[in-house]
Short mmCIF file of C-alpha atoms in Angstrom, two decimals:
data_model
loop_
_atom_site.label_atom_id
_atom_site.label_comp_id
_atom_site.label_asym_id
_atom_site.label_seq_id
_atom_site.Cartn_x
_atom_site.Cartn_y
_atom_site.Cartn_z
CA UNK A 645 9.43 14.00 20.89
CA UNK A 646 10.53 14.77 24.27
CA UNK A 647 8.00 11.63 25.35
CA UNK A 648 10.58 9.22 23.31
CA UNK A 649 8.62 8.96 19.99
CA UNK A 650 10.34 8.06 16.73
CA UNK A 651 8.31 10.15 14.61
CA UNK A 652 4.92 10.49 13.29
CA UNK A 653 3.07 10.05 10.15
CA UNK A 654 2.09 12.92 8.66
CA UNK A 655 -1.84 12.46 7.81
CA UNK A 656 -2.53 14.84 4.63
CA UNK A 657 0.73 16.27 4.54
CA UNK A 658 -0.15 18.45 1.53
CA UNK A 659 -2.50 19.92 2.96
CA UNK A 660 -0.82 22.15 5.87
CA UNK A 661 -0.58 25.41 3.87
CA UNK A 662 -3.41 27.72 1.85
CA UNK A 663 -3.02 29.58 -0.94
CA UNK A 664 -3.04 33.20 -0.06
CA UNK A 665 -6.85 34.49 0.12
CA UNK A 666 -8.75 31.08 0.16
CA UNK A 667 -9.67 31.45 -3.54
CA UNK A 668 -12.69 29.07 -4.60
CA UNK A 669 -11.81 25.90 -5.77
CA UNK A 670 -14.72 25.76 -8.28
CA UNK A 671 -16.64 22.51 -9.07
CA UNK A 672 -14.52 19.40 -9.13
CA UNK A 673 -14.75 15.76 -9.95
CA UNK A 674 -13.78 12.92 -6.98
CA UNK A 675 -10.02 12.77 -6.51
CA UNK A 676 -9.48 15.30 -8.95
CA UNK A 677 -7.38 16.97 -6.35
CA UNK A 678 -4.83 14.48 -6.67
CA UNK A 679 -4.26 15.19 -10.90
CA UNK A 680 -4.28 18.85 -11.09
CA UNK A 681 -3.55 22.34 -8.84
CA UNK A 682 -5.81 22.94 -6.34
CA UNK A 683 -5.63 26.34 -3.69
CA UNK A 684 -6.00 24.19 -0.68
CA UNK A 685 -3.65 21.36 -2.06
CA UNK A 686 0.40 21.22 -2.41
CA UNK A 687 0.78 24.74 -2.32
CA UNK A 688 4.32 25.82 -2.43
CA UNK A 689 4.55 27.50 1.22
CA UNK A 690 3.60 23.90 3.28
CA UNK A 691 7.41 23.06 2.39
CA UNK A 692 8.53 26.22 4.60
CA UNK A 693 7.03 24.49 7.01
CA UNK A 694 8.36 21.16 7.02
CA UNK A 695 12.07 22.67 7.14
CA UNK A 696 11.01 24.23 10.27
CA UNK A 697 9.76 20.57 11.55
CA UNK A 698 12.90 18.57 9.98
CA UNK A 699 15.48 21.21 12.02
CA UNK A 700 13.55 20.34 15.42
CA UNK A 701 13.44 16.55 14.20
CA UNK A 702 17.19 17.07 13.58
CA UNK A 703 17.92 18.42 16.86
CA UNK A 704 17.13 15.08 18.70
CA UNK A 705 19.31 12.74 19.39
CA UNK A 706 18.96 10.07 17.96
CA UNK A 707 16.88 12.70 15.44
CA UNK A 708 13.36 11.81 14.82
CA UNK A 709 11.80 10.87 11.58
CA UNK A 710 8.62 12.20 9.62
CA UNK A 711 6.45 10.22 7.57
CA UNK A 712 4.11 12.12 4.79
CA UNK A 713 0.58 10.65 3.71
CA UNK A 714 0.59 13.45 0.76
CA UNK A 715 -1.41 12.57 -2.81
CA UNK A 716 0.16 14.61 -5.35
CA UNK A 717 0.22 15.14 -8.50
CA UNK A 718 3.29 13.70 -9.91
CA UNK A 719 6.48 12.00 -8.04
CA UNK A 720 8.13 15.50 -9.28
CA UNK A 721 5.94 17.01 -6.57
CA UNK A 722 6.36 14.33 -4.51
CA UNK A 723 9.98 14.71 -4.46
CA UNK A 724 9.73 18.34 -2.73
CA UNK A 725 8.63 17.06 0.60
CA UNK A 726 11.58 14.52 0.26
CA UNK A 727 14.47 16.73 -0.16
CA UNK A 728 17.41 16.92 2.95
CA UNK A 729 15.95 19.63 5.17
CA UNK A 730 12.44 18.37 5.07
CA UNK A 731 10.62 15.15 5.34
CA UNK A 732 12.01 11.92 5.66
CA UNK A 733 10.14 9.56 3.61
CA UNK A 734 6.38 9.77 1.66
CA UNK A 735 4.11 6.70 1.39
CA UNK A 736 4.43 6.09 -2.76
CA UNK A 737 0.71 6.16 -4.21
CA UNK A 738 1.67 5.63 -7.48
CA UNK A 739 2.33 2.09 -6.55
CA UNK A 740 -0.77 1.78 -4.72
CA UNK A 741 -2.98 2.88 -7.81
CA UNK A 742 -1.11 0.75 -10.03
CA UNK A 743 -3.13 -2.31 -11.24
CA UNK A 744 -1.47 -5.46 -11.45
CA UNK A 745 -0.15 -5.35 -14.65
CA UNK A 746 3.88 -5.71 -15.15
CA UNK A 747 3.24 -3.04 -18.23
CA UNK A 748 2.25 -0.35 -15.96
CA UNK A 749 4.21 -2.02 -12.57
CA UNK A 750 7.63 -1.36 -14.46
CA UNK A 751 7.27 2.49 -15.40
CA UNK A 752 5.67 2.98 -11.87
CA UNK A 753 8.13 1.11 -10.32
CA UNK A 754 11.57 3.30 -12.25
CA UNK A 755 9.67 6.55 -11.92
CA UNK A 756 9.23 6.45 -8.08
CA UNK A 757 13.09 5.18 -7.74
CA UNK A 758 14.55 7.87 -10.06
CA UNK A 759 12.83 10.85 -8.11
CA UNK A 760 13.54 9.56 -4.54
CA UNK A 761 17.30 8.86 -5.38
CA UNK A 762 17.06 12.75 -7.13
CA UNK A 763 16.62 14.12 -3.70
CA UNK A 764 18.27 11.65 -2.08
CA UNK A 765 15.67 9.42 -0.31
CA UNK A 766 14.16 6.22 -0.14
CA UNK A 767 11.04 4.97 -1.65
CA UNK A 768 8.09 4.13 0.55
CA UNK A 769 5.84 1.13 -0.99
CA UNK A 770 2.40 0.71 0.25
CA UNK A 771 -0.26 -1.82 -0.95
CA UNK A 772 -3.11 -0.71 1.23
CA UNK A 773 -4.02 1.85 3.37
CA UNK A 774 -6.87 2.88 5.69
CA UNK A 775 -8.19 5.28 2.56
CA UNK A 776 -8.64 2.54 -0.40
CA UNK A 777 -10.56 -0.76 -1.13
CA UNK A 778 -8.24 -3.54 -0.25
CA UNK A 779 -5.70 -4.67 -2.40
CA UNK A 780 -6.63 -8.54 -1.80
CA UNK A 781 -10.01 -6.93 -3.51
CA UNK A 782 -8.73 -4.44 -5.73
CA UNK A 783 -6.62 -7.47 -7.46
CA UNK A 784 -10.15 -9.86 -7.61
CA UNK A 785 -11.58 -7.83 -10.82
CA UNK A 786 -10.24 -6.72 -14.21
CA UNK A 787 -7.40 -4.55 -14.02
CA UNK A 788 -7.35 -1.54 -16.39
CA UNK A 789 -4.43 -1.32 -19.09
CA UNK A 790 -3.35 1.84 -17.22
CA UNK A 791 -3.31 3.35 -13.89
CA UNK A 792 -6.27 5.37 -13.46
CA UNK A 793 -7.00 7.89 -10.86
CA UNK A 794 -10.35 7.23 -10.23
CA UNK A 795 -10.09 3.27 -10.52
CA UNK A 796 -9.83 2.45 -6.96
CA UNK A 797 -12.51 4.43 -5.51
CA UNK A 798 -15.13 2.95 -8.35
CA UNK A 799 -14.34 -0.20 -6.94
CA UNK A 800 -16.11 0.21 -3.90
CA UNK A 801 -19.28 0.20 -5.46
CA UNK A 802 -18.07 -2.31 -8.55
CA UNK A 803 -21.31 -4.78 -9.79
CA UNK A 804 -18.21 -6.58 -11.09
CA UNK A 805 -17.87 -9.66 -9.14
CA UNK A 806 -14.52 -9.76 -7.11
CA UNK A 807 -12.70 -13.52 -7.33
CA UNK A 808 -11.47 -13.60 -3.95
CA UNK A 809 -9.36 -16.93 -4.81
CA UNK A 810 -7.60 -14.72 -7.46
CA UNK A 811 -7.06 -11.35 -5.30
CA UNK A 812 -5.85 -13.42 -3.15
CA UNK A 813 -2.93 -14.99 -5.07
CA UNK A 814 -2.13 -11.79 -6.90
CA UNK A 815 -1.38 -10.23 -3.59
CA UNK A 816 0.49 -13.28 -1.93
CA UNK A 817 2.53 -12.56 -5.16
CA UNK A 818 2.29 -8.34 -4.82
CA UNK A 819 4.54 -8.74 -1.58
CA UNK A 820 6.98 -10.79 -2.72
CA UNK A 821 7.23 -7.88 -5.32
CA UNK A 822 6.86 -5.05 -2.88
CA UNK A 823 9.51 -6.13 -0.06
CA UNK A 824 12.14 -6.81 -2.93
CA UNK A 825 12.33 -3.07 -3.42
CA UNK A 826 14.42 -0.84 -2.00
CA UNK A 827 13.72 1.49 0.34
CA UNK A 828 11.22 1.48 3.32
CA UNK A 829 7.71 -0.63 3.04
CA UNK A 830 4.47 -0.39 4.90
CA UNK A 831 2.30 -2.44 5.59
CA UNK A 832 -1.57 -1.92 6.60
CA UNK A 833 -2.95 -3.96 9.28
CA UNK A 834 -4.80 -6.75 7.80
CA UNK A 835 -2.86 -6.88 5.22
CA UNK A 836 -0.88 -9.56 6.44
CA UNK A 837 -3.98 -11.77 7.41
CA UNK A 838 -5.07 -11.65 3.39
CA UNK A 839 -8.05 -9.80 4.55
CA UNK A 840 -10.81 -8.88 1.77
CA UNK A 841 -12.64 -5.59 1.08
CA UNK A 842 -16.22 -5.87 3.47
CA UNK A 843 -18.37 -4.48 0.43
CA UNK A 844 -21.52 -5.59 1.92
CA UNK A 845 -21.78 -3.67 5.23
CA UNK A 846 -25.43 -3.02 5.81
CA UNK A 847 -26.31 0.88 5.18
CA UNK A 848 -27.28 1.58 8.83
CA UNK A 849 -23.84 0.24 10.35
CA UNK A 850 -22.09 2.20 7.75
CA UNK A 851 -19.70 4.69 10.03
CA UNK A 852 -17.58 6.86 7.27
CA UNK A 853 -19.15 10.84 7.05
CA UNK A 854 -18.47 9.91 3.01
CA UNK A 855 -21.34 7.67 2.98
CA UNK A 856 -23.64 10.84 4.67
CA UNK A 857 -22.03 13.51 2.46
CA UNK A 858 -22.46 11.84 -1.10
CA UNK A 859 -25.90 11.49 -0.47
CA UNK A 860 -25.30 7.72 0.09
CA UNK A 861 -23.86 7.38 -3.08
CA UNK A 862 -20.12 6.95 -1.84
CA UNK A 863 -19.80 3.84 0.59
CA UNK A 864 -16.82 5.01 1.60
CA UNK A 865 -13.94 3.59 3.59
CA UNK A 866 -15.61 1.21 5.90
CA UNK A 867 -14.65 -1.38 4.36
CA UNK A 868 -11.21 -1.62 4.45
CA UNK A 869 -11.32 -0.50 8.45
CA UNK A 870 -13.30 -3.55 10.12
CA UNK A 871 -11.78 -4.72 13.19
CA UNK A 872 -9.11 -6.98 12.67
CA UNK A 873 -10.06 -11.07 13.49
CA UNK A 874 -8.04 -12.75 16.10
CA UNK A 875 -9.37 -15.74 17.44
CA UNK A 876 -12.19 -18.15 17.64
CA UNK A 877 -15.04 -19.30 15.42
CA UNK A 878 -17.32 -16.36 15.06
CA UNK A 879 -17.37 -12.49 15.84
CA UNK A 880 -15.82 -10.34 17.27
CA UNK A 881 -13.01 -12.95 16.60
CA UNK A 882 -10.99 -12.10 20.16
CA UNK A 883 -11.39 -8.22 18.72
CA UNK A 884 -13.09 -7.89 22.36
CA UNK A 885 -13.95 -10.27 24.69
CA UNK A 886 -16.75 -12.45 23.96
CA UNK A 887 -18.98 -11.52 26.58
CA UNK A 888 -18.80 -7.65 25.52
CA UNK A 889 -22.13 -5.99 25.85
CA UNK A 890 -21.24 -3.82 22.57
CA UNK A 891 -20.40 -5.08 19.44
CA UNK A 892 -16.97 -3.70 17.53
CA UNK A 893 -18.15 0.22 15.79
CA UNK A 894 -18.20 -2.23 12.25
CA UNK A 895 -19.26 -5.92 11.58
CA UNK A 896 -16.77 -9.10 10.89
CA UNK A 897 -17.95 -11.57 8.28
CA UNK A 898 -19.07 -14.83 9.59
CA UNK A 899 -16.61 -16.18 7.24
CA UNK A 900 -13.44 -14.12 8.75
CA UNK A 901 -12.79 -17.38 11.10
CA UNK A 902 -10.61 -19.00 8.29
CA UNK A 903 -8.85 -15.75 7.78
CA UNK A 904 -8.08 -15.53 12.11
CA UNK A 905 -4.30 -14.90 13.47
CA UNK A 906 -5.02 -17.86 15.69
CA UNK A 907 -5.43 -20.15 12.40
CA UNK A 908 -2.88 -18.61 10.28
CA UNK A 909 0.01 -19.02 13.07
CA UNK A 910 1.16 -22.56 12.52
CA UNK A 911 -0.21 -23.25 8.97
CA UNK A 912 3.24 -22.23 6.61
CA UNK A 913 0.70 -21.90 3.90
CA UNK A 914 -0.83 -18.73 4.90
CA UNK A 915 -0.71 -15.52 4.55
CA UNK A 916 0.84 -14.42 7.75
CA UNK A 917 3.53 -17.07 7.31
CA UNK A 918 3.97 -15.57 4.04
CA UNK A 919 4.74 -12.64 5.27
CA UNK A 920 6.90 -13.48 8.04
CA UNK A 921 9.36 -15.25 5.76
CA UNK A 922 9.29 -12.87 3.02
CA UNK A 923 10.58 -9.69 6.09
CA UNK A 924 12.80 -12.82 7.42
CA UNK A 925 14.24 -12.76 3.82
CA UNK A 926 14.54 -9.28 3.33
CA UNK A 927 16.46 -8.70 6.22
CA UNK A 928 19.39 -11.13 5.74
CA UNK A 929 19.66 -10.82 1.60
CA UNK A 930 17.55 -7.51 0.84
CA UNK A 931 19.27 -4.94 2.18
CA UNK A 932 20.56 -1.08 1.32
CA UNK A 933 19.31 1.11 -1.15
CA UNK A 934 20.61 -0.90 -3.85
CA UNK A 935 18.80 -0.04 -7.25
CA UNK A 936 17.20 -2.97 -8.90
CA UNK A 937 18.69 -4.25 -12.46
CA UNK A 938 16.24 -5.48 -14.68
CA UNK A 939 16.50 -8.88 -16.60
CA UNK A 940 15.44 -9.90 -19.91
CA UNK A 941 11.88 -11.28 -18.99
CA UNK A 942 8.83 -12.77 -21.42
CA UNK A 943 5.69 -10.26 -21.91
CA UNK A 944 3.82 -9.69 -18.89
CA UNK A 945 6.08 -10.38 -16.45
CA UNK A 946 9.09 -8.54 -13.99
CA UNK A 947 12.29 -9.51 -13.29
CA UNK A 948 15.35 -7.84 -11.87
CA UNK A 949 18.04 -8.64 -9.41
CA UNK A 950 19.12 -6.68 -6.21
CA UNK A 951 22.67 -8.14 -5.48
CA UNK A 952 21.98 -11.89 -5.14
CA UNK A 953 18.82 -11.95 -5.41
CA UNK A 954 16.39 -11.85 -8.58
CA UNK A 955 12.83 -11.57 -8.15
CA UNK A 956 10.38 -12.67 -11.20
CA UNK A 957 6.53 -11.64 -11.15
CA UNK A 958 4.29 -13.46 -13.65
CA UNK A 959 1.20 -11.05 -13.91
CA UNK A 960 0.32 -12.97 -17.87
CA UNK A 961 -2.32 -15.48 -18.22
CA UNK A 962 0.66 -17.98 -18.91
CA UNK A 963 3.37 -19.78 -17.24
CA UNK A 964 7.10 -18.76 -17.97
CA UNK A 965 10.65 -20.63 -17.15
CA UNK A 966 12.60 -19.34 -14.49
CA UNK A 967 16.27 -19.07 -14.64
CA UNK A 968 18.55 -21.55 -12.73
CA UNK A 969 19.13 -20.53 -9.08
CA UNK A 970 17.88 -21.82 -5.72
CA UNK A 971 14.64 -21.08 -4.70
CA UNK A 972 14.47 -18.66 -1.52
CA UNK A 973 10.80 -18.30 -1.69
CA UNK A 974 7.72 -18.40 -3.91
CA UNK A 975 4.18 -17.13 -3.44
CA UNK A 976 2.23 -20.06 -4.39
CA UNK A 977 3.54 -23.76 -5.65
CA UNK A 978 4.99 -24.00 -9.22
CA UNK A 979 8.30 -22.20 -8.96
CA UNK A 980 10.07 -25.37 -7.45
CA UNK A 981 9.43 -27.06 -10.67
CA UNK A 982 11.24 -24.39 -12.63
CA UNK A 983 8.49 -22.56 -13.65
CA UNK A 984 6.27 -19.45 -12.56
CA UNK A 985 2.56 -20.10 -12.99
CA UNK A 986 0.06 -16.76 -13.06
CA UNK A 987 -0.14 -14.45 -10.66
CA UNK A 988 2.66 -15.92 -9.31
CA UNK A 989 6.29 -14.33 -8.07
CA UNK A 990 9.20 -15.81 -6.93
CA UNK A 991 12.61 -15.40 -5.00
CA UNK A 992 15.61 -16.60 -7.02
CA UNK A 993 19.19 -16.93 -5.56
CA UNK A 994 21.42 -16.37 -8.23
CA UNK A 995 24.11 -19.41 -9.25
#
């Protein structure tokens, strides 16, 4: 702090306190840590802990903030590390696991709300994070009729095939939804370049220890962490110079060069521009904590209205009218014509 830093993210937050005597934790399933106690895992005494943090944070001025990476259990637990003399804000998992669903976005969406504002505190929506499969991938297969704890992580060995084309415009549409929220929103790098899962990294480049501790059963995170493409036609994509006697710690698909910064700039069809002009949005007509309202929709489908502004997400296999209203911005073509096609959302200023 005294170098000038804002704050820090927290990485596994829960995980800063013991329970007294190191008990066993006895056999468990993958991720099971996240649904149910565990003695190394949200134990009541980490939270002694973070008051001590928040009153140095506090002491700063301007104070500094905290940031928790901390998989719980339920937003109830959640909550804890949220309340005034701890941490500022905690990345919303929930919302991450969610498929893309409005049956299961809804619930998710009013649950995380209702026990931030409890403890006074803003949400914190993530998509993606250095952890799971990418949501542009995640999106590309079936989506469960629930949110399932597991879901994400058998995804990165799916035999399903993932349609790219359709993970793509569910998550063109998934920020729209996501930056019409309240409260704080991160985003992952890549993210904003519409980048894919790599599912087909060859077993010897494989980096992540999960791949060597499962036995090579677990492919683990690599995918979502290849280097990021720039520029140019073929790898490393401007990731390092092009003359580099080392290639980047994990390979680029050939294919990446449609996906590069350097093509995306200028083309306001893209990703990136999507982005851009959905934060450009949110700043001038998305602002405060405002709670959302939600409007009288058709199945499969959200709607609600912070202040001006109504957003509409059209997760059904069917097209649905759109109120009157002038268009801010839409996530793919259809919405101008007074309808919202699948997998589509939209920006609505009200009449």
């Amino acid at each position: 702090f005294d170098r000038d830093v804002d704050g820090f993210r927290i990485d596994v937050a829960h995980g800063l306190a013991k329970t007294a005597g190191l008990p066993h934790a006895g056999p468990r399933e993958p991720g099971a840590q996240h649904v149910e106690a565990h003695p190394a895992w949200d134990v009541d005494t980490v939270h002694e802990i973070y008051r001590a943090w928040r009153k140095l944070a506090d002491s700063y001025d301007p104070p500094r903030i905290f940031t928790a990476e901390a998989w719980v259990r339920s937003n109830e637990r959640l909550a804890l590390y949220l309340r005034p003399d701890e941490l500022h804000t905690a990345f919303q998992f929930e919302f991450l696991r969610a498929p893309w669903r409005a049956d299961v976005l809804r619930p998710v969406i009013d649950e995380a709300l209702r026990t931030a504002l409890e403890v006074g505190a803003p949400s914190t929506w993530v998509l993606s994070n250095h952890d799971v499969v990418r949501h542009v991938t995640r999106y590309a297969r079936s989506q469960p009729p629930h949110a399932v704890e597991s879901y994400w992580d058998r995804q990165r060995w799916s035999t399903e095939p993932a349609d790219l084309a359709v993970g793509t415009r569910r998550s063109r549409a998934a920020i729209l939804l996501t930056l019409s929220l309240p409260g704080v929103a991160y985003l992952y790098q890549g993210e904003e370049l519409g980048l894919p899962e790599v599912e087909d990294i060859a077993p010897e480049r494989r980096q992540d220890p999960t791949w060597e501790l499962s036995g090579h059963t677990d492919v683990g995170r690599d995918g979502c962490r290849v280097p990021l493409p720039w520029s140019g036609s073929k790898p490393p994509f401007g990731f390092s110079p092009d003359d580099a006697t080392a290639a980047p710690w994990l390979p680029q698909p050939a294919d990446w060069a449609s996906l590069a910064e350097q093509r995306q700039h200028d083309d306001d069809g893209s990703m990136l521009s999507l982005y851009r002009a959905a934060l450009a949005l949110r700043r001038s007509h998305l602002k405060g904590l405002t709670v959302p309202i939600w409007l009288d929709s058709p199945t499969d489908t959200l709607a609600f209205r912070r202040g001006d502004v109504q957003c509409w997400v059209n997760t059904g296999p069917t097209a649905v009218a759109l109120p009157e209203g002038r268009l801010l911005l839409a996530s793919g073509p259809g919405p101008d014509a007074g309808t919202l096609p699948t997998d589509t959302a939209a920006w609505i200023l009200a009449p």
